Amino acid sequence: MMPTTTINIILLLSPLFFILTAIASWFQSGYKPRQLKKLSTFSAILSIMIAAIGCFFVVQNGLIESPTLGYKGLGFSFRLDALSMIMFSMIALLGFIVLKFSNNYLDGDQRQGAFLGRLAATIASVQALVLAGNLGLLLLAWIMTSISLHRLLVFYHDRPGARIAARKKFILARLGDLCLTIAVALLYSHFGSGNLEYIFNSIQESSAPLPFAAVEGPAIFLVLAAVLKSAQFPTHGWLIEVMETPTPVSALLHAGLLNAGPFLIIRSSMILDASSIAPMVLMSIGGLTALFGSVVFMTQTSVKTALGFSSVAHMGFSLMTCGLGAYSAAMLHMVAHSFYKAHSFLSSGSVIDLVRASKVIRKKTELKPIHILSGISMALLLYAAFAFIWKVDPQKDMALIFIGAIIIMGVSRIFISSLGVKGNRRAILQGSAMGIVVLTAFFSLESAMHYLLGSQLPAMGALSGGTLVLAAIFLLLFTSTVIFQIIAPQLSKKASYQALVIHIRNGFYANAAFDRLIGALHFKAAEKIDPITEANELSGRTEMFSLLNWNKQLIKN
């Protein structure tokens, strides 16, 4: 076995080379930084190689921790386990893709070198965050991710829209930093150590109930930090407005940095599992945000803005899943969403061309109440069959059952649409095949993720009465949302529906209320930003066309 010190030196090489890239950008920040491009690409490739090495060591040895460099147990140390290596590997792959894309995307920009350096610093901060084995490094890396992101958001500092979004994000980030600092202080004051493994073991081995300041207090502040980091309602507005930054920043932000919130919750799952209040708070905020984001997403006419609301909804769903205690399912969803969203943003500029080339011919559908009822029933029967095959225990795996039920309600749209197509036998077969594929992927991949994470997560158990009631309410709300999405096209010509869509498209003005709360409206007035100009800027410039309108035009032609 290789010594622990050697393993940690190898791991350190990845963030160190990214930091070296950031430092080098100070000397080659201008036009055509050829050497900097080579250095950033080398750093990204090295990161992938180190991720593979780290995964090998974790498979061979399990948990690996480095000695703590600090004072009285609080300081810097690395932690290698299944969770950290899954996240590290994902960041390595995404970092390589985003950096390679940036090499071509910003060719000719006078500050391409500076951009690559800021991007490298951000990746290094995220890598340090997921490898942190001590509260000290966890807090420092958490703060550095916010600072490095802020420098990317104001890359085009002459654009008022970019400064406003960055200002809002800066305020929320400092509140999130404060919440995490309080959580760290409470944990350290009770346990006398910043070592995560020591804290987790102490909580698990405690035979008596721990005091409020040891578990409930830190858990609540951890939840608040995650909520503020991941743009949860009603603090989501900045995420929708960061369209002034280069596209690679959007890809890295939505696919990587937003995941810091769910990662923090999953990493501290042992603490939340011992809490009774924090999981319900997390579930409530995450569930409401997921519902809000999925409804507002439907009405957006800009590709990037729609993707922004999609990220809001996905982060909410991940946090709600954590609140239910299904941490492995949340991890699976987070990883899948990261790769999906990175691809979506990096290819957003060619969406219209893809739609034009697809020549989609939509079959005429005639939905009736019987179709909706039958489609939902078919989806539920299929879900029940899979749950029986996988031997899901209703007592032990109730959280997983709720998550699967929400997913299957989304799958029911496939069945309902196929039932509404005239001569629908083939459509029903296709819908059934798609439903089987989705459920097979969900159950098999969740089982695989649960196996990989193993002892790093608390075991799923029976849900409390309050959590069961809350889960049932959200399941009903998600079902209602799916039904609303299904019948929405049939209501599109009604004046009341069109009026409602305006309010939904504007996110029920929650962002405007938040602007007023922090004084952003005065800042906009001082910058003399015209509302129409601002709307055009926020729509993403190159993605001004609505996919829905374009589809309608295809049908007419």
PDB file of C-alpha atoms in Angstrom, residues 3 9 15 56 88 112 116 139 170 174 310 388 451 462 490:
ATOM      1  CA  PRO A   3       1.828   5.757   2.110  1.00  0.00           C
ATOM      2  CA  ILE A   9       0.678  14.747  -2.512  1.00  0.00           C
ATOM      3  CA  PRO A  15      -5.665  21.940  -7.553  1.00  0.00           C
ATOM      4  CA  PHE A  56      -8.264   3.111  -7.427  1.00  0.00           C
ATOM      5  CA  PHE A  88     -13.831  14.929  -7.903  1.00  0.00           C
ATOM      6  CA  GLN A 112      -8.963  35.322 -22.945  1.00  0.00           C
ATOM      7  CA  LEU A 116      -8.849  30.959 -18.403  1.00  0.00           C
ATOM      8  CA  LEU A 139     -15.180  26.505   5.139  1.00  0.00           C
ATOM      9  CA  PHE A 170     -22.329  38.459  -3.581  1.00  0.00           C
ATOM     10  CA  ARG A 174     -21.847  36.240   2.194  1.00  0.00           C
ATOM     11  CA  SER A 310     -34.572  24.218 -14.908  1.00  0.00           C
ATOM     12  CA  PHE A 388     -41.980  -5.485  -6.521  1.00  0.00           C
ATOM     13  CA  TYR A 451     -23.671   0.488  -3.033  1.00  0.00           C
ATOM     14  CA  ALA A 462     -38.876   4.698   8.476  1.00  0.00           C
ATOM     15  CA  GLN A 490     -55.674  23.200 -24.467  1.00  0.00           C
TER      16      GLN A 490
END
